[in-house]
Amino acid sequence: MGRLYRGSGKTMKIARSLLPLTMLLLSGCVVGPDYNAPDTALPGKFSEAAGKSAGDTTLNPWWENFRDKRMNELVSRGMNENLSVLQAMERITEAQANVVAAGAGAWPQINGGGSATASGSDGSLLKRQSTTVLADGTVIPGSSHTQSRVASGNVGASWLLDLFGQYARSRESANASLDAAYDNVNVARLAYLSELTTTYISVRFFQEALALNRENLASRRETLKLTQDIRAAGAASSLDVVQAEGLVNQTLAELPPLETGFYQSANRVATLLGVPAATVTPELIRAGSQPYPRHSTKVGVPADLIRNRPDIRAAERTLAAATAEIGVAESQLYPALTLDGTIGAARTLSAVSGNLTSWSFGPTLTVPIFNGGALRAQVDIADSVAKQQYFAWKQTVLNAIEEVENAQAALIRDYQTVAALRRLVASNEEALSLARESYRGGASTILDVLDAERNVANSRLTLASAIRSLASDYVALNVAIGGGSAIETPVPTPSPNRKVASAAAATQ
C-alpha cells in the first residue's frame, strides 16, 4: 500500500508538471493565413469629376431628386416587397444558422440513450422436468418457464479539442459569409432600385411618345383637311391629298407599338413590387410628365466605392471567408485529439436480478499518416479558391469604376443633347407654322408642309427619347456609386444564436 501511495504521489507530480502543457494544447494554435483586407491601386479622381470625396452615399434617396410623387411611392412600396430582396434577406437567416453550426463543434457533444427489453421462454421438458406436490400428495408435472426484464441507459460525451484552430477558422469563415449575406441584401436592393426607376422612366416615356404621336396625328389630319379644301378650290392635286393621307396612316401605325411598350413596362413595375402583372396599370394609366433630375450627383472619388458599393463589400467578405477556409483545410494535416467518455447503467429483473454500472473515459489521438495527398490537395484547393476570390474582388472594383466613368460621361453629354434638341424642336415648330402659312398663300407646295410636320414629329420624339436616356443615366450613375443601397436594410446585429457561437469562440 505504501508503494502504491508513493506511486500515486509521483503521478500527481507528473500531472502538475503537464498541466501547463495541457492548457497550452487546449488553447490551441490557429493554423492558416491571417486575413488582411485587400488593397489595390486606385486613381485619385474620376476622369470628369473633382477629386473630392462624396462621403457615405448608401443612405442617399437620390430618386427623390426627380420630384415625382408616384415614383417615390412605388420605390417605398417595393423596398421590402421585392422578391429578390426578400430572398437575399432570407439568406441572412441561413448564414446565421451556419455561424451556429460552425461553432457547435467546439463544444462537447453529449448524447444519451436508453432501452428496455423483456424476454422469456415457455415449454415442456422431457427430462429434469420440474414438478409440484399438492397437500393431498397429488403430483403435478411441471413445465419449463423463464422470463427476464432488462432496463439500461447510457450517457456519452465527446469533445474534439480544437488544437489547430479548425473551428476557430470555421467560425471566422461563417461570420465573414454572414457579413456578405447582409451586403448581398444591399446588392439586391440596389438592383431593385435601378430596375424599378428605369422601368418607371420607360412607362412615362411611352406615355409621352403616345401623347406626342396623337398630337402629330391631329396636326396631320389638319393638314389633310387643308389639302382637301385647297384641292376643292382647284389649287391642289390629288397627289397632294394622297401624300397627306399617307402621313396620317403612318402616324396611326406608330401608336400600337408604343401602347405595347407602355403595358409591358407597367407589368414589369408590378412584378418588381411583388404583385401580379397589370395590377398597377390603373395607377399608371394616368399620364405624367417624364422624370427629369433636378440636382446633379456628387460622384466622389474611386476610393469611396470600396465602402459604398455593396457588391465590393460582399466580394471582400467572401474573400475573407475563403481565406479562413485555408486554415480549416490546413488543420486537417495535424493530429486530432478527442476526449471520450461514457456512463452506462443496467438493471436486470429475472431469477437472478441485479444492477450493473459501467463507465469509461480516455483520450483518442488521430494522426494522419498516409492519405494519398488528399489532405494537402484540399489545402491547395482552398488556397486557389482564395486567390480566385481576390481576383473577383479586384475585378468588381474595376467594374465599379468603369460603371461610374461610363454613366458620368453619358450623363454630362445627355444634358448637352437635351438642350440642343429643345432648341431644335422650337425651330421645327416655327418652320411648320411658316410652311402652313406659305402653303395657304400658294407660295409653297404640300411637300414643304409635310416635311415640316415630319421634322417636328421626329424632333419631339427624339427629345423625349433623350430625356429618357438622361434620366436612365442619372439612375445608372447613382447606382454605380452605391446610392441608397442601405436604406431600410436590416442592421447586422448578432442574433442570440450567433452570440452563443461568439461566446464559444471566446472560450477557445
Coordinates of N, CA, C and O in Angstrom, one line a residue, residues 153-298:
G153 N -29.5 2.3 -19.6 CA -29.4 3.7 -20.0 C -27.9 4.0 -20.1 O -27.1 3.5 -19.4
N154 N -27.6 5.0 -21.0 CA -26.2 5.4 -21.1 C -26.1 6.9 -21.5 O -27.0 7.4 -22.1
V155 N -25.1 7.5 -21.1 CA -24.8 8.9 -21.5 C -23.3 8.9 -22.0 O -22.4 8.4 -21.3
G156 N -23.2 9.5 -23.2 CA -21.8 9.5 -23.7 C -21.5 11.0 -24.1 O -22.3 11.8 -24.4
A157 N -20.2 11.3 -23.9 CA -19.7 12.7 -24.2 C -18.4 12.6 -25.0 O -17.6 11.6 -24.8
S158 N -18.3 13.5 -26.0 CA -17.1 13.5 -26.8 C -16.8 15.0 -27.1 O -17.6 15.8 -27.3
W159 N -15.5 15.3 -27.0 CA -15.0 16.7 -27.2 C -13.8 16.6 -28.0 O -12.7 16.1 -27.6
L160 N -13.9 17.1 -29.2 CA -12.7 17.2 -30.1 C -12.1 18.6 -29.8 O -12.6 19.6 -30.1
L161 N -10.9 18.5 -29.2 CA -10.1 19.7 -28.9 C -9.6 20.4 -30.1 O -9.0 19.8 -31.0
D162 N -9.9 21.7 -30.2 CA -9.5 22.5 -31.3 C -8.1 22.9 -31.2 O -7.8 24.1 -31.0
L163 N -7.2 22.0 -31.3 CA -5.8 22.2 -31.1 C -5.2 23.1 -32.2 O -4.3 23.9 -31.9
F164 N -5.7 23.1 -33.4 CA -5.0 23.8 -34.5 C -6.0 24.8 -35.2 O -5.8 25.2 -36.3
G165 N -7.1 25.1 -34.5 CA -7.9 26.2 -35.0 C -8.9 25.8 -36.0 O -9.4 26.7 -36.8
Q166 N -9.3 24.5 -36.1 CA -10.2 24.2 -37.2 C -11.6 24.9 -37.0 O -12.1 25.5 -37.9
Y167 N -12.1 24.9 -35.7 CA -13.4 25.5 -35.5 C -13.3 27.0 -35.4 O -14.2 27.7 -35.8
A168 N -12.1 27.5 -35.0 CA -11.9 28.9 -35.0 C -11.9 29.5 -36.4 O -12.6 30.5 -36.7
R169 N -11.3 28.8 -37.3 CA -11.3 29.3 -38.7 C -12.7 29.0 -39.3 O -13.1 29.9 -40.1
S170 N -13.4 28.0 -38.9 CA -14.7 27.8 -39.4 C -15.6 28.9 -39.0 O -16.5 29.4 -39.8
R171 N -15.5 29.3 -37.8 CA -16.4 30.4 -37.3 C -16.0 31.7 -38.0 O -16.9 32.5 -38.4
E172 N -14.7 31.9 -38.2 CA -14.3 33.1 -38.9 C -14.8 33.1 -40.3 O -15.3 34.1 -40.8
S173 N -14.8 32.0 -41.0 CA -15.4 31.9 -42.3 C -16.9 32.1 -42.3 O -17.4 32.8 -43.2
A174 N -17.6 31.5 -41.4 CA -19.0 31.6 -41.3 C -19.5 33.1 -41.0 O -20.4 33.6 -41.6
N175 N -18.7 33.7 -40.1 CA -19.1 35.1 -39.8 C -18.8 36.0 -41.0 O -19.6 37.0 -41.2
A176 N -17.7 35.8 -41.7 CA -17.5 36.6 -42.9 C -18.6 36.3 -44.0 O -19.0 37.3 -44.6
S177 N -19.0 35.1 -44.1 CA -20.1 34.8 -45.0 C -21.4 35.5 -44.6 O -22.2 35.9 -45.4
L178 N -21.6 35.6 -43.3 CA -22.8 36.3 -42.8 C -22.7 37.8 -43.1 O -23.7 38.4 -43.5
D179 N -21.6 38.4 -43.0 CA -21.4 39.8 -43.4 C -21.7 39.9 -44.9 O -22.4 40.9 -45.3
A180 N -21.2 39.0 -45.7 CA -21.5 39.0 -47.1 C -23.0 38.9 -47.4 O -23.5 39.6 -48.3
A181 N -23.7 38.1 -46.6 CA -25.2 38.0 -46.8 C -25.9 39.3 -46.5 O -26.8 39.7 -47.3
Y182 N -25.4 40.1 -45.5 CA -26.0 41.4 -45.3 C -25.7 42.3 -46.5 O -26.6 43.1 -46.9
D183 N -24.5 42.3 -47.0 CA -24.1 43.1 -48.1 C -24.9 42.7 -49.4 O -25.3 43.6 -50.2
N184 N -25.2 41.4 -49.5 CA -25.9 41.0 -50.7 C -27.4 41.4 -50.7 O -28.0 41.5 -51.7
V185 N -27.9 41.7 -49.5 CA -29.2 42.3 -49.4 C -29.2 43.7 -50.1 O -30.1 44.1 -50.8
N186 N -28.1 44.4 -49.8 CA -28.0 45.7 -50.4 C -27.7 45.7 -51.9 O -28.2 46.5 -52.6
V187 N -27.0 44.6 -52.3 CA -26.8 44.4 -53.8 C -28.2 44.2 -54.4 O -28.5 44.8 -55.5
A188 N -29.0 43.3 -53.8 CA -30.3 43.1 -54.4 C -31.2 44.3 -54.3 O -32.0 44.6 -55.3
R189 N -31.1 45.1 -53.3 CA -31.9 46.3 -53.1 C -31.5 47.3 -54.2 O -32.3 48.0 -54.8
L190 N -30.2 47.4 -54.4 CA -29.7 48.4 -55.4 C -30.1 48.0 -56.8 O -30.5 48.8 -57.6
A191 N -30.1 46.7 -57.1 CA -30.6 46.2 -58.4 C -32.1 46.5 -58.5 O -32.6 46.9 -59.6
Y192 N -32.8 46.3 -57.5 CA -34.3 46.6 -57.5 C -34.5 48.1 -57.8 O -35.3 48.5 -58.6
L193 N -33.8 49.0 -57.1 CA -33.9 50.4 -57.3 C -33.6 50.8 -58.7 O -34.3 51.6 -59.3
S194 N -32.6 50.2 -59.2 CA -32.2 50.5 -60.6 C -33.3 50.1 -61.6 O -33.7 50.9 -62.5
E195 N -33.7 48.9 -61.5 CA -34.7 48.4 -62.5 C -36.0 49.1 -62.3 O -36.7 49.4 -63.3
L196 N -36.5 49.3 -61.1 CA -37.8 49.9 -60.9 C -37.8 51.3 -61.4 O -38.8 51.7 -62.1
T197 N -36.8 52.1 -61.1 CA -36.8 53.5 -61.6 C -36.7 53.6 -63.1 O -37.4 54.4 -63.7
T198 N -35.8 52.8 -63.7 CA -35.6 52.9 -65.1 C -36.9 52.3 -65.8 O -37.2 52.8 -66.9
T199 N -37.6 51.3 -65.2 CA -38.8 50.9 -65.8 C -39.9 51.9 -65.7 O -40.7 52.1 -66.7
Y200 N -39.9 52.6 -64.6 CA -40.9 53.7 -64.5 C -40.6 54.8 -65.4 O -41.5 55.4 -66.0
I201 N -39.3 55.1 -65.7 CA -39.0 56.1 -66.6 C -39.4 55.7 -68.0 O -39.9 56.5 -68.8
S202 N -39.4 54.4 -68.3 CA -39.8 53.9 -69.6 C -41.4 54.0 -69.7 O -41.9 54.4 -70.8
V203 N -42.1 53.8 -68.6 CA -43.5 54.0 -68.6 C -43.9 55.4 -69.0 O -44.7 55.6 -69.9
R204 N -43.2 56.3 -68.4 CA -43.5 57.7 -68.7 C -43.1 58.1 -70.1 O -43.7 59.0 -70.8
F205 N -42.0 57.5 -70.6 CA -41.5 57.8 -72.0 C -42.6 57.3 -73.0 O -42.9 58.1 -73.9
F206 N -43.1 56.1 -72.8 CA -44.1 55.6 -73.7 C -45.4 56.4 -73.7 O -46.0 56.7 -74.7
Q207 N -45.7 56.9 -72.5 CA -46.9 57.8 -72.4 C -46.6 59.1 -73.1 O -47.5 59.6 -73.8
E208 N -45.5 59.6 -73.0 CA -45.1 60.9 -73.6 C -45.1 60.7 -75.1 O -45.6 61.5 -75.9
A209 N -44.5 59.6 -75.6 CA -44.4 59.3 -77.0 C -45.8 59.1 -77.6 O -46.1 59.6 -78.7
L210 N -46.7 58.5 -76.9 CA -48.1 58.3 -77.3 C -48.8 59.7 -77.4 O -49.5 60.0 -78.4
A211 N -48.6 60.5 -76.4 CA -49.2 61.9 -76.4 C -48.7 62.7 -77.6 O -49.5 63.4 -78.3
L212 N -47.4 62.6 -77.9 CA -46.8 63.3 -79.0 C -47.3 62.8 -80.3 O -47.6 63.6 -81.2
N213 N -47.4 61.5 -80.5 CA -48.0 60.9 -81.7 C -49.4 61.3 -81.9 O -49.9 61.5 -83.1
R214 N -50.2 61.4 -80.8 CA -51.6 61.8 -81.0 C -51.6 63.3 -81.4 O -52.5 63.7 -82.2
E215 N -50.7 64.1 -80.9 CA -50.7 65.5 -81.3 C -50.3 65.6 -82.8 O -50.8 66.3 -83.6
N216 N -49.3 64.7 -83.2 CA -48.9 64.7 -84.6 C -50.0 64.2 -85.5 O -50.2 64.7 -86.6
L217 N -50.8 63.2 -85.0 CA -51.9 62.8 -85.7 C -53.0 63.9 -86.0 O -53.5 64.0 -87.1
A218 N -53.2 64.6 -84.9 CA -54.2 65.7 -85.1 C -53.7 66.8 -86.0 O -54.4 67.3 -86.9
S219 N -52.3 67.0 -85.9 CA -51.8 68.0 -86.9 C -51.8 67.6 -88.3 O -52.1 68.3 -89.2
R220 N -51.5 66.3 -88.5 CA -51.5 65.8 -89.9 C -52.9 65.6 -90.5 O -53.2 65.8 -91.7
R221 N -53.9 65.4 -89.6 CA -55.3 65.4 -90.1 C -55.7 66.8 -90.4 O -56.5 67.0 -91.4
E222 N -55.2 67.7 -89.7 CA -55.5 69.1 -90.0 C -54.9 69.5 -91.4 O -55.5 70.2 -92.2
T223 N -53.7 69.0 -91.6 CA -53.0 69.3 -92.9 C -53.8 68.6 -94.0 O -53.9 69.1 -95.1
L224 N -54.3 67.4 -93.8 CA -55.0 66.6 -94.8 C -56.3 67.4 -95.1 O -56.7 67.6 -96.3
K225 N -57.0 67.9 -94.1 CA -58.2 68.7 -94.4 C -57.9 70.0 -95.2 O -58.6 70.4 -96.1
L226 N -56.8 70.6 -94.8 CA -56.4 71.8 -95.5 C -56.1 71.5 -97.0 O -56.5 72.2 -97.9
T227 N -55.4 70.4 -97.2 CA -55.1 70.0 -98.6 C -56.4 69.7 -99.4 O -56.5 70.0 -100.6
Q228 N -57.3 69.0 -98.7 CA -58.6 68.7 -99.4 C -59.4 70.0 -99.7 O -60.0 70.1 -100.8
D229 N -59.3 71.0 -98.9 CA -60.0 72.2 -99.1 C -59.4 73.0 -100.3 O -60.0 73.5 -101.2
I230 N -58.0 72.9 -100.3 CA -57.3 73.6 -101.4 C -57.6 72.9 -102.7 O -57.7 73.5 -103.8
R231 N -57.6 71.6 -102.7 CA -57.9 70.8 -103.9 C -59.3 71.1 -104.4 O -59.6 71.3 -105.6
A232 N -60.3 71.3 -103.5 CA -61.6 71.6 -103.9 C -61.7 73.0 -104.5 O -62.5 73.3 -105.4
A233 N -60.7 73.9 -104.1 CA -60.7 75.2 -104.7 C -59.9 75.2 -106.0 O -59.7 76.2 -106.7
G234 N -59.3 74.0 -106.4 CA -58.6 73.9 -107.7 C -57.1 74.2 -107.6 O -56.5 74.3 -108.6
A235 N -56.6 74.4 -106.3 CA -55.2 74.8 -106.2 C -54.3 73.7 -105.8 O -53.1 73.9 -105.6
A236 N -54.8 72.5 -105.6 CA -54.0 71.3 -105.2 C -54.4 70.1 -106.0 O -55.5 70.1 -106.6
S237 N -53.5 69.2 -106.1 CA -53.8 68.0 -106.9 C -54.2 66.8 -106.0 O -54.0 66.9 -104.8
S238 N -54.6 65.8 -106.6 CA -55.0 64.5 -105.9 C -53.7 63.9 -105.3 O -53.8 63.3 -104.2
L239 N -52.6 64.1 -105.9 CA -51.3 63.6 -105.3 C -51.0 64.2 -104.0 O -50.6 63.5 -103.1
D240 N -51.3 65.5 -103.9 CA -51.1 66.2 -102.6 C -52.0 65.6 -101.5 O -51.5 65.4 -100.4
V241 N -53.2 65.3 -101.9 CA -54.1 64.7 -100.9 C -53.6 63.3 -100.5 O -53.6 62.9 -99.3
V242 N -53.2 62.5 -101.4 CA -52.8 61.1 -101.1 C -51.5 61.1 -100.2 O -51.4 60.3 -99.3
Q243 N -50.6 62.1 -100.5 CA -49.4 62.2 -99.7 C -49.8 62.6 -98.2 O -49.2 62.1 -97.3
A244 N -50.7 63.5 -98.1 CA -51.2 63.9 -96.8 C -51.9 62.7 -96.0 O -51.7 62.5 -94.8
E245 N -52.7 61.9 -96.8 CA -53.3 60.7 -96.2 C -52.3 59.7 -95.8 O -52.4 59.1 -94.7
G246 N -51.2 59.5 -96.5 CA -50.2 58.6 -96.2 C -49.5 58.9 -94.9 O -49.2 58.0 -94.1
L247 N -49.3 60.2 -94.6 CA -48.7 60.6 -93.4 C -49.6 60.4 -92.2 O -49.1 60.0 -91.1
V248 N -50.9 60.5 -92.4 CA -51.8 60.2 -91.3 C -51.8 58.8 -91.0 O -51.8 58.4 -89.8
N249 N -51.8 57.9 -92.0 CA -51.8 56.5 -91.8 C -50.5 56.0 -91.1 O -50.5 55.1 -90.3
Q250 N -49.4 56.6 -91.5 CA -48.1 56.3 -90.9 C -48.2 56.6 -89.4 O -47.7 55.7 -88.6
T251 N -48.8 57.7 -89.0 CA -48.9 58.0 -87.6 C -49.7 57.0 -86.9 O -49.5 56.6 -85.7
L252 N -50.8 56.6 -87.5 CA -51.7 55.6 -86.9 C -51.0 54.3 -86.6 O -51.2 53.6 -85.6
A253 N -50.1 53.9 -87.5 CA -49.4 52.7 -87.4 C -48.3 52.7 -86.3 O -47.9 51.7 -85.8
E254 N -47.9 53.9 -85.9 CA -46.9 54.1 -84.9 C -47.5 54.0 -83.5 O -46.7 53.8 -82.5
L255 N -48.8 54.1 -83.3 CA -49.4 54.1 -82.0 C -49.4 52.7 -81.3 O -49.0 52.7 -80.1
P256 N -49.8 51.6 -82.0 CA -49.9 50.3 -81.2 C -48.5 49.9 -80.6 O -48.5 49.4 -79.5
P257 N -47.4 50.0 -81.3 CA -46.1 49.6 -80.6 C -45.8 50.4 -79.4 O -45.3 49.8 -78.4
L258 N -46.2 51.7 -79.4 CA -46.0 52.5 -78.2 C -46.9 52.0 -77.1 O -46.5 52.0 -75.9
E259 N -48.1 51.7 -77.4 CA -49.0 51.2 -76.4 C -48.5 49.9 -75.8 O -48.6 49.6 -74.6
T260 N -48.0 49.0 -76.7 CA -47.5 47.8 -76.2 C -46.3 48.0 -75.2 O -46.2 47.4 -74.2
G261 N -45.4 48.9 -75.6 CA -44.3 49.3 -74.7 C -44.8 49.8 -73.3 O -44.2 49.4 -72.3
F262 N -45.8 50.6 -73.3 CA -46.4 51.1 -72.1 C -46.9 49.9 -71.2 O -46.5 49.8 -70.0
Y263 N -47.7 49.0 -71.7 CA -48.3 48.0 -70.9 C -47.2 47.0 -70.5 O -47.3 46.5 -69.3
Q264 N -46.2 46.7 -71.3 CA -45.2 45.8 -70.8 C -44.4 46.4 -69.7 O -44.0 45.7 -68.8
S265 N -44.1 47.7 -69.8 CA -43.3 48.4 -68.7 C -44.1 48.4 -67.4 O -43.6 48.2 -66.4
A266 N -45.5 48.7 -67.6 CA -46.3 48.8 -66.4 C -46.4 47.4 -65.7 O -46.4 47.3 -64.5
N267 N -46.5 46.3 -66.5 CA -46.5 45.0 -66.0 C -45.2 44.7 -65.2 O -45.2 44.0 -64.2
R268 N -44.1 45.1 -65.8 CA -42.8 44.9 -65.1 C -42.7 45.6 -63.8 O -42.2 45.1 -62.8
V269 N -43.3 46.8 -63.7 CA -43.3 47.5 -62.4 C -44.1 46.7 -61.4 O -43.6 46.6 -60.2
A270 N -45.2 46.1 -61.8 CA -46.0 45.3 -60.9 C -45.1 44.1 -60.4 O -45.1 43.8 -59.2
T271 N -44.4 43.4 -61.3 CA -43.6 42.3 -60.9 C -42.5 42.7 -59.9 O -42.2 42.0 -58.9
L272 N -41.9 43.8 -60.1 CA -40.9 44.3 -59.2 C -41.4 44.7 -57.8 O -40.7 44.6 -56.9
L273 N -42.7 45.0 -57.8 CA -43.3 45.3 -56.5 C -43.8 44.0 -55.8 O -44.3 44.1 -54.7
G274 N -43.7 42.9 -56.5 CA -44.1 41.6 -55.9 C -45.6 41.3 -56.0 O -46.1 40.6 -55.1
V275 N -46.2 41.9 -57.0 CA -47.7 41.7 -57.2 C -47.9 41.2 -58.6 O -47.0 41.4 -59.4
P276 N -49.0 40.6 -58.9 CA -49.3 40.1 -60.2 C -49.2 41.2 -61.3 O -49.5 42.4 -61.0
A277 N -48.8 40.9 -62.5 CA -48.7 41.8 -63.6 C -50.1 42.5 -63.8 O -51.1 41.9 -63.6
A278 N -50.0 43.7 -64.2 CA -51.2 44.6 -64.6 C -51.9 45.1 -63.4 O -52.9 45.8 -63.6
T279 N -51.5 44.8 -62.2 CA -52.3 45.3 -61.0 C -52.0 46.8 -60.7 O -52.8 47.4 -60.1
V280 N -50.9 47.3 -61.2 CA -50.6 48.7 -61.0 C -50.9 49.5 -62.3 O -50.7 50.7 -62.3
T281 N -51.3 48.9 -63.4 CA -51.6 49.6 -64.6 C -52.6 50.7 -64.4 O -52.5 51.8 -64.9
P282 N -53.8 50.5 -63.7 CA -54.7 51.6 -63.4 C -54.1 52.8 -62.8 O -54.5 53.9 -63.0
E283 N -53.1 52.6 -61.9 CA -52.4 53.7 -61.3 C -51.6 54.5 -62.2 O -51.4 55.7 -62.1
L284 N -51.0 53.8 -63.2 CA -50.1 54.4 -64.1 C -50.7 54.9 -65.4 O -50.1 55.6 -66.2
I285 N -52.0 54.5 -65.7 CA -52.6 54.9 -66.9 C -52.8 56.4 -67.1 O -52.8 56.9 -68.2
R286 N -52.9 57.0 -65.9 CA -53.0 58.5 -66.0 C -51.6 59.0 -66.3 O -50.7 58.8 -65.6
A287 N -51.5 59.8 -67.3 CA -50.2 60.2 -67.8 C -49.6 61.2 -66.8 O -50.2 61.9 -66.1
G288 N -48.3 61.1 -66.8 CA -47.5 62.1 -66.0 C -46.3 62.5 -66.8 O -45.9 62.0 -67.8
S289 N -45.7 63.6 -66.3 CA -44.5 64.1 -67.1 C -43.3 63.2 -67.0 O -43.2 62.4 -66.0
Q290 N -42.4 63.3 -67.9 CA -41.2 62.4 -67.9 C -40.4 62.8 -66.7 O -40.1 64.0 -66.5
P291 N -39.8 61.9 -66.0 CA -38.9 62.2 -64.8 C -37.7 62.9 -65.4 O -37.1 62.4 -66.3
Y292 N -37.3 64.0 -64.7 CA -36.1 64.7 -65.0 C -35.4 65.1 -63.8 O -36.0 65.8 -62.9
P293 N -34.1 64.7 -63.6 CA -33.5 65.0 -62.3 C -33.3 66.5 -62.1 O -32.9 67.3 -63.0
R294 N -33.5 67.0 -60.9 CA -33.4 68.4 -60.6 C -32.1 68.8 -60.0 O -31.8 70.0 -59.9
H295 N -31.3 67.9 -59.6 CA -30.0 68.2 -59.0 C -28.9 67.3 -59.6 O -29.2 66.1 -60.0
S296 N -27.7 67.7 -59.6 CA -26.6 66.9 -60.1 C -26.1 66.0 -59.0 O -26.5 66.1 -57.8
T297 N -25.3 65.0 -59.4 CA -24.8 63.9 -58.5 C -23.4 64.2 -58.1 O -22.6 64.4 -59.0
K298 N -23.1 64.1 -56.8 CA -21.7 64.2 -56.4 C -21.1 62.8 -56.5 O -21.5 61.9 -55.8

